[in-house]
Amino acid sequence: MDCQRTKEELTNLISGEIRLSEPMAGHTTWRIGGPADILVLPKDKHEVLALIGYARDQEIPYTVIGNGSNLLVRDRGIRGLVIKIGPQMAKVQVEGENIQAGAGALLPKLARLFLKHNLAGMEFAAGIPATLGGAVVMNAGAHGAQISNLVTRITVVDPQGGLQEIPREDLGFAYRKSNLQGSGMVVVEVALKASRDDPEAIRERMMANLYYRQNTQPLGRPNAGSVFRNPDGTAAGKIIEEVGAKGLKFGGAMVSEKHANFIVNTGGASARDVLTLMERVQQIVQERYDVLLEPEVHVLGEG
């Protein structure tokens, strides 16, 4: 792919920002990742539609990301286009108990907006640094709640380059899963249904969740949240701690001493460091408990 020529063609196609050889470390909460050939920040769903149509016609691979809060990008980066659904696609409209939001809206900002309108349901997300679109794809949740509790329908760009509306019942929501995963569909808008509550009660729940997060998670160092899914009947962090893996290190990556299901970047960690450490944790847990921990983070790019 001729990146300069592609950039020139994209400039005629969209008004959003286009960056060449963009380090992905600036677009993941782990602060890790090699360069994207071309990073594009579309301004609306129509630009997403145009970008995917262009990539399909030119046979250029494309990858879609949100805030990078659940993402590990390998050290050689990502080939082709990286389409970032971010703040430029974060418009939110509130009408009574119904909310229409762009997929780039950040969950903490949505939680605060819910509170402003005396709406309950987003308290769980007050400290999760993810976009709404990414949260829907992985059915993000915390504190016994999940985003699927609020979703009524979504709008996606499909791999064929069309816009579709999909109702909640067709999304196949389960624990940290939806049937959007691996589908090639790109979430661009989300409709949510909330319920009214006393604003002080909403605020108290939000503050309690934030307090818990601050006291149990290593927020002072770059991380990607929970690294492994919880196995049936137990918590991944619990069994990682039980096998003595807290504080285990490889290169610049370390299993958090505060929460064993977090791997933190202690400074200059590479994706290889993180992947090697993940494999070591999986090996130790499997040898002790005969349980293979399944990664919750998504790994993209070339090693």
One Martini backbone bead per residue (centre of mass of N, CA, C, O) as a GRO file, in nm:
protein
  303
    1MET     BB    1   0.095   0.038   0.024
    2ASP     BB    2   0.039   0.377  -0.051
    3CYS     BB    3   0.015   0.600   0.192
    4GLN     BB    4   0.018   0.878   0.056
    5ARG     BB    5  -0.196   0.822  -0.156
    6THR     BB    6  -0.417   0.733   0.040
    7LYS     BB    7  -0.436   0.997   0.192
    8GLU     BB    8  -0.523   1.171  -0.049
    9GLU     BB    9  -0.785   1.011  -0.105
   10LEU     BB   10  -0.910   1.049   0.182
   11THR     BB   11  -0.924   1.360   0.179
   12ASN     BB   12  -1.157   1.345  -0.049
   13LEU     BB   13  -1.365   1.172   0.146
   14ILE     BB   14  -1.283   1.317   0.420
   15SER     BB   15  -1.262   1.535   0.726
   16GLY     BB   16  -1.099   1.373   0.890
   17GLU     BB   17  -0.834   1.260   1.042
   18ILE     BB   18  -0.490   1.190   0.912
   19ARG     BB   19  -0.238   0.936   0.992
   20LEU     BB   20   0.097   0.855   0.972
   21SER     BB   21   0.263   0.641   1.154
   22GLU     BB   22   0.093   0.577   1.419
   23PRO     BB   23   0.128   0.543   1.743
   24MET     BB   24  -0.050   0.315   1.950
   25ALA     BB   25   0.035   0.407   2.238
   26GLY     BB   26  -0.170   0.666   2.212
   27HIS     BB   27  -0.442   0.437   2.188
   28THR     BB   28  -0.373   0.303   2.471
   29THR     BB   29  -0.386   0.227   2.815
   30TRP     BB   30  -0.098   0.076   2.808
   31ARG     BB   31   0.110   0.223   2.622
   32ILE     BB   32   0.103   0.023   2.361
   33GLY     BB   33   0.247   0.019   2.033
   34GLY     BB   34   0.275   0.023   1.720
   35PRO     BB   35   0.232   0.126   1.406
   36ALA     BB   36   0.015   0.276   1.196
   37ASP     BB   37  -0.012   0.337   0.882
   38ILE     BB   38  -0.327   0.440   0.917
   39LEU     BB   39  -0.498   0.697   1.088
   40VAL     BB   40  -0.852   0.739   1.147
   41LEU     BB   41  -1.100   1.018   1.221
   42PRO     BB   42  -1.408   1.006   1.209
   43LYS     BB   43  -1.710   1.215   1.232
   44ASP     BB   44  -1.907   0.986   1.115
   45LYS     BB   45  -2.097   0.734   0.980
   46HIS     BB   46  -2.040   0.820   0.681
   47GLU     BB   47  -1.730   0.797   0.704
   48VAL     BB   48  -1.720   0.503   0.779
   49LEU     BB   49  -1.857   0.404   0.524
   50ALA     BB   50  -1.643   0.518   0.329
   51LEU     BB   51  -1.392   0.371   0.443
   52ILE     BB   52  -1.491   0.078   0.403
   53GLY     BB   53  -1.543   0.101   0.102
   54TYR     BB   54  -1.254   0.171   0.025
   55ALA     BB   55  -1.108  -0.074   0.148
   56ARG     BB   56  -1.261  -0.282  -0.019
   57ASP     BB   57  -1.193  -0.175  -0.308
   58GLN     BB   58  -0.862  -0.171  -0.235
   59GLU     BB   59  -0.777  -0.408  -0.048
   60ILE     BB   60  -0.771  -0.294   0.255
   61PRO     BB   61  -0.696  -0.326   0.560
   62TYR     BB   62  -0.905  -0.310   0.864
   63THR     BB   63  -0.934  -0.131   1.183
   64VAL     BB   64  -1.129  -0.112   1.484
   65ILE     BB   65  -1.145   0.145   1.736
   66GLY     BB   66  -1.137   0.302   2.038
   67ASN     BB   67  -0.981   0.365   2.347
   68GLY     BB   68  -0.796   0.107   2.422
   69SER     BB   69  -0.889  -0.052   2.708
   70ASN     BB   70  -0.881  -0.369   2.557
   71LEU     BB   71  -0.574  -0.335   2.427
   72LEU     BB   72  -0.322  -0.508   2.223
   73VAL     BB   73  -0.040  -0.392   2.052
   74ARG     BB   74   0.187  -0.480   1.863
   75ASP     BB   75   0.519  -0.384   1.788
   76ARG     BB   76   0.465  -0.355   1.457
   77GLY     BB   77   0.170  -0.316   1.437
   78ILE     BB   78  -0.064  -0.186   1.180
   79ARG     BB   79  -0.207  -0.267   0.894
   80GLY     BB   80  -0.334  -0.021   0.725
   81LEU     BB   81  -0.632   0.065   0.863
   82VAL     BB   82  -0.725   0.285   1.135
   83ILE     BB   83  -1.036   0.313   1.300
   84LYS     BB   84  -1.138   0.579   1.511
   85ILE     BB   85  -1.382   0.575   1.768
   86GLY     BB   86  -1.435   0.889   1.906
   87PRO     BB   87  -1.496   1.211   2.006
   88GLN     BB   88  -1.612   1.277   1.711
   89MET     BB   89  -1.839   1.030   1.810
   90ALA     BB   90  -2.010   1.170   2.098
   91LYS     BB   91  -2.296   1.227   2.060
   92VAL     BB   92  -2.576   1.330   2.280
   93GLN     BB   93  -2.922   1.231   2.335
   94VAL     BB   94  -3.195   1.348   2.548
   95GLU     BB   95  -3.524   1.176   2.596
   96GLY     BB   96  -3.583   1.134   2.883
   97GLU     BB   97  -3.519   0.779   2.887
   98ASN     BB   98  -3.380   0.844   2.611
   99ILE     BB   99  -3.075   0.743   2.435
  100GLN     BB  100  -2.853   0.894   2.193
  101ALA     BB  101  -2.534   0.756   2.084
  102GLY     BB  102  -2.225   0.770   2.015
  103ALA     BB  103  -1.965   0.535   2.002
  104GLY     BB  104  -1.744   0.757   2.126
  105ALA     BB  105  -1.855   0.758   2.395
  106LEU     BB  106  -1.777   0.791   2.719
  107LEU     BB  107  -1.868   0.637   3.002
  108PRO     BB  108  -1.818   0.857   3.221
  109LYS     BB  109  -1.979   1.078   3.072
  110LEU     BB  110  -2.244   0.925   3.066
  111ALA     BB  111  -2.279   0.896   3.369
  112ARG     BB  112  -2.296   1.204   3.422
  113LEU     BB  113  -2.541   1.253   3.237
  114PHE     BB  114  -2.737   1.077   3.385
  115LEU     BB  115  -2.725   1.232   3.649
  116LYS     BB  116  -2.822   1.507   3.539
  117HIS     BB  117  -3.110   1.340   3.450
  118ASN     BB  118  -3.190   1.121   3.665
  119LEU     BB  119  -3.033   0.855   3.563
  120ALA     BB  120  -3.021   0.511   3.561
  121GLY     BB  121  -2.741   0.246   3.492
  122MET     BB  122  -2.427   0.394   3.480
  123GLU     BB  123  -2.263   0.358   3.747
  124PHE     BB  124  -2.062   0.122   3.669
  125ALA     BB  125  -1.905   0.326   3.440
  126ALA     BB  126  -1.749   0.570   3.581
  127GLY     BB  127  -1.438   0.409   3.552
  128ILE     BB  128  -1.458   0.334   3.242
  129PRO     BB  129  -1.221   0.377   2.961
  130ALA     BB  130  -1.467   0.357   2.743
  131THR     BB  131  -1.648   0.306   2.478
  132LEU     BB  132  -1.959   0.235   2.377
  133GLY     BB  133  -1.901   0.048   2.140
  134GLY     BB  134  -1.701  -0.141   2.287
  135ALA     BB  135  -1.895  -0.217   2.518
  136VAL     BB  136  -2.102  -0.362   2.339
  137VAL     BB  137  -1.926  -0.579   2.209
  138MET     BB  138  -1.829  -0.685   2.521
  139ASN     BB  139  -2.020  -0.634   2.747
  140ALA     BB  140  -1.972  -0.435   2.962
  141GLY     BB  141  -1.878  -0.457   3.322
  142ALA     BB  142  -1.991  -0.392   3.671
  143HIS     BB  143  -2.122  -0.442   3.974
  144GLY     BB  144  -2.356  -0.635   3.832
  145ALA     BB  145  -2.334  -0.482   3.559
  146GLN     BB  146  -2.447  -0.399   3.214
  147ILE     BB  147  -2.493  -0.262   2.903
  148SER     BB  148  -2.732  -0.455   2.810
  149ASN     BB  149  -2.948  -0.329   3.010
  150LEU     BB  150  -2.977  -0.057   2.803
  151VAL     BB  151  -3.004  -0.170   2.533
  152THR     BB  152  -3.213  -0.148   2.225
  153ARG     BB  153  -3.016  -0.035   1.992
  154ILE     BB  154  -2.825  -0.039   1.683
  155THR     BB  155  -2.571   0.102   1.472
  156VAL     BB  156  -2.425  -0.022   1.165
  157VAL     BB  157  -2.145  -0.119   0.980
  158ASP     BB  158  -2.108  -0.328   0.733
  159PRO     BB  159  -1.893  -0.513   0.531
  160GLN     BB  160  -2.065  -0.406   0.268
  161GLY     BB  161  -2.143  -0.090   0.333
  162GLY     BB  162  -2.385  -0.081   0.539
  163LEU     BB  163  -2.672   0.021   0.710
  164GLN     BB  164  -2.776  -0.091   1.042
  165GLU     BB  165  -3.040  -0.207   1.245
  166ILE     BB  166  -3.020  -0.348   1.585
  167PRO     BB  167  -3.165  -0.529   1.808
  168ARG     BB  168  -3.104  -0.654   2.110
  169GLU     BB  169  -3.212  -0.957   2.057
  170ASP     BB  170  -2.968  -0.983   1.816
  171LEU     BB  171  -2.682  -0.969   2.003
  172GLY     BB  172  -2.603  -1.199   2.207
  173PHE     BB  173  -2.583  -1.156   2.505
  174ALA     BB  174  -2.309  -1.198   2.736
  175TYR     BB  175  -2.044  -1.263   2.905
  176ARG     BB  176  -1.837  -1.056   2.744
  177LYS     BB  177  -2.060  -1.076   2.503
  178SER     BB  178  -2.119  -1.083   2.142
  179ASN     BB  179  -2.215  -1.115   1.798
  180LEU     BB  180  -2.007  -0.887   1.704
  181GLN     BB  181  -1.783  -1.067   1.736
  182GLY     BB  182  -1.632  -1.116   1.427
  183SER     BB  183  -1.844  -0.967   1.212
  184GLY     BB  184  -1.748  -0.665   1.099
  185MET     BB  185  -1.905  -0.478   1.271
  186VAL     BB  186  -1.978  -0.122   1.318
  187VAL     BB  187  -2.026   0.080   1.572
  188VAL     BB  188  -2.204   0.414   1.572
  189GLU     BB  189  -2.478   0.360   1.737
  190VAL     BB  190  -2.678   0.410   2.050
  191ALA     BB  191  -2.957   0.282   2.221
  192LEU     BB  192  -3.104   0.389   2.533
  193LYS     BB  193  -3.255   0.271   2.849
  194ALA     BB  194  -3.376   0.427   3.125
  195SER     BB  195  -3.411   0.525   3.474
  196ARG     BB  196  -3.553   0.677   3.731
  197ASP     BB  197  -3.398   0.872   4.003
  198ASP     BB  198  -3.243   0.965   4.268
  199PRO     BB  199  -2.964   1.157   4.255
  200GLU     BB  200  -2.833   1.069   4.527
  201ALA     BB  201  -2.841   0.767   4.473
  202ILE     BB  202  -2.671   0.772   4.220
  203ARG     BB  203  -2.421   0.911   4.341
  204GLU     BB  204  -2.359   0.698   4.557
  205ARG     BB  205  -2.305   0.465   4.361
  206MET     BB  206  -2.079   0.596   4.202
  207MET     BB  207  -1.885   0.652   4.442
  208ALA     BB  208  -1.860   0.360   4.535
  209ASN     BB  209  -1.737   0.252   4.270
  210LEU     BB  210  -1.491   0.444   4.265
  211TYR     BB  211  -1.374   0.363   4.538
  212TYR     BB  212  -1.329   0.069   4.474
  213ARG     BB  213  -1.143   0.110   4.233
  214GLN     BB  214  -0.919   0.277   4.382
  215ASN     BB  215  -0.873   0.030   4.606
  216THR     BB  216  -0.832  -0.231   4.376
  217GLN     BB  217  -0.678  -0.064   4.150
  218PRO     BB  218  -0.403   0.023   3.921
  219LEU     BB  219  -0.431   0.354   3.833
  220GLY     BB  220  -0.115   0.457   3.829
  221ARG     BB  221  -0.096   0.249   3.585
  222PRO     BB  222  -0.077   0.119   3.294
  223ASN     BB  223  -0.378  -0.039   3.161
  224ALA     BB  224  -0.653  -0.296   3.060
  225GLY     BB  225  -0.757  -0.427   3.285
  226SER     BB  226  -0.884  -0.713   3.252
  227VAL     BB  227  -0.717  -0.993   3.121
  228PHE     BB  228  -0.917  -1.213   3.235
  229ARG     BB  229  -1.154  -1.422   3.247
  230ASN     BB  230  -1.393  -1.557   3.434
  231PRO     BB  231  -1.435  -1.838   3.560
  232ASP     BB  232  -1.630  -2.068   3.660
  233GLY     BB  233  -1.697  -1.982   4.002
  234THR     BB  234  -1.471  -1.752   3.964
  235ALA     BB  235  -1.179  -1.552   3.996
  236ALA     BB  236  -0.901  -1.469   3.838
  237GLY     BB  237  -0.757  -1.306   4.062
  238LYS     BB  238  -0.774  -1.524   4.283
  239ILE     BB  239  -0.603  -1.753   4.139
  240ILE     BB  240  -0.350  -1.585   4.084
  241GLU     BB  241  -0.292  -1.530   4.381
  242GLU     BB  242  -0.284  -1.829   4.484
  243VAL     BB  243  -0.017  -1.889   4.289
  244GLY     BB  244   0.182  -1.628   4.331
  245ALA     BB  245   0.170  -1.392   4.080
  246LYS     BB  246   0.215  -1.155   4.227
  247GLY     BB  247   0.469  -0.951   4.081
  248LEU     BB  248   0.516  -1.063   3.823
  249LYS     BB  249   0.783  -1.049   3.572
  250PHE     BB  250   0.836  -0.890   3.235
  251GLY     BB  251   1.013  -0.659   3.198
  252GLY     BB  252   0.769  -0.395   3.191
  253ALA     BB  253   0.589  -0.622   3.311
  254MET     BB  254   0.318  -0.657   3.568
  255VAL     BB  255   0.170  -0.806   3.818
  256SER     BB  256  -0.036  -0.683   4.019
  257GLU     BB  257  -0.035  -0.611   4.372
  258LYS     BB  258  -0.349  -0.522   4.383
  259HIS     BB  259  -0.437  -0.688   4.106
  260ALA     BB  260  -0.405  -0.999   3.949
  261ASN     BB  261  -0.586  -0.912   3.674
  262PHE     BB  262  -0.341  -0.715   3.634
  263ILE     BB  263  -0.138  -0.549   3.392
  264VAL     BB  264   0.148  -0.349   3.411
  265ASN     BB  265   0.317  -0.056   3.312
  266THR     BB  266   0.636   0.031   3.442
  267GLY     BB  267   0.808   0.095   3.178
  268GLY     BB  268   0.852   0.014   2.850
  269ALA     BB  269   0.658  -0.184   2.759
  270SER     BB  270   0.588  -0.456   2.569
  271ALA     BB  271   0.397  -0.677   2.410
  272ARG     BB  272   0.583  -0.914   2.465
  273ASP     BB  273   0.586  -0.888   2.767
  274VAL     BB  274   0.282  -0.934   2.811
  275LEU     BB  275   0.249  -1.207   2.664
  276THR     BB  276   0.453  -1.362   2.834
  277LEU     BB  277   0.310  -1.315   3.105
  278MET     BB  278   0.041  -1.442   3.033
  279GLU     BB  279   0.156  -1.727   2.976
  280ARG     BB  280   0.267  -1.774   3.261
  281VAL     BB  281   0.002  -1.754   3.410
  282GLN     BB  282  -0.145  -1.978   3.262
  283GLN     BB  283   0.055  -2.205   3.336
  284ILE     BB  284   0.033  -2.191   3.644
  285VAL     BB  285  -0.275  -2.234   3.665
  286GLN     BB  286  -0.291  -2.503   3.508
  287GLU     BB  287  -0.101  -2.667   3.693
  288ARG     BB  288  -0.278  -2.622   3.957
  289TYR     BB  289  -0.608  -2.626   3.827
  290ASP     BB  290  -0.683  -2.695   3.530
  291VAL     BB  291  -0.693  -2.386   3.411
  292LEU     BB  292  -0.776  -2.190   3.128
  293LEU     BB  293  -0.714  -1.880   3.068
  294GLU     BB  294  -0.909  -1.625   2.921
  295PRO     BB  295  -0.879  -1.369   2.737
  296GLU     BB  296  -1.004  -1.024   2.736
  297VAL     BB  297  -0.806  -0.919   2.562
  298HIS     BB  298  -0.709  -0.762   2.263
  299VAL     BB  299  -0.512  -0.872   1.981
  300LEU     BB  300  -0.304  -0.673   1.766
  301GLY     BB  301  -0.108  -0.729   1.502
  302GLU     BB  302   0.244  -0.726   1.479
  303GLY     BB  303   0.538  -0.878   1.610
   0.00000   0.00000   0.00000
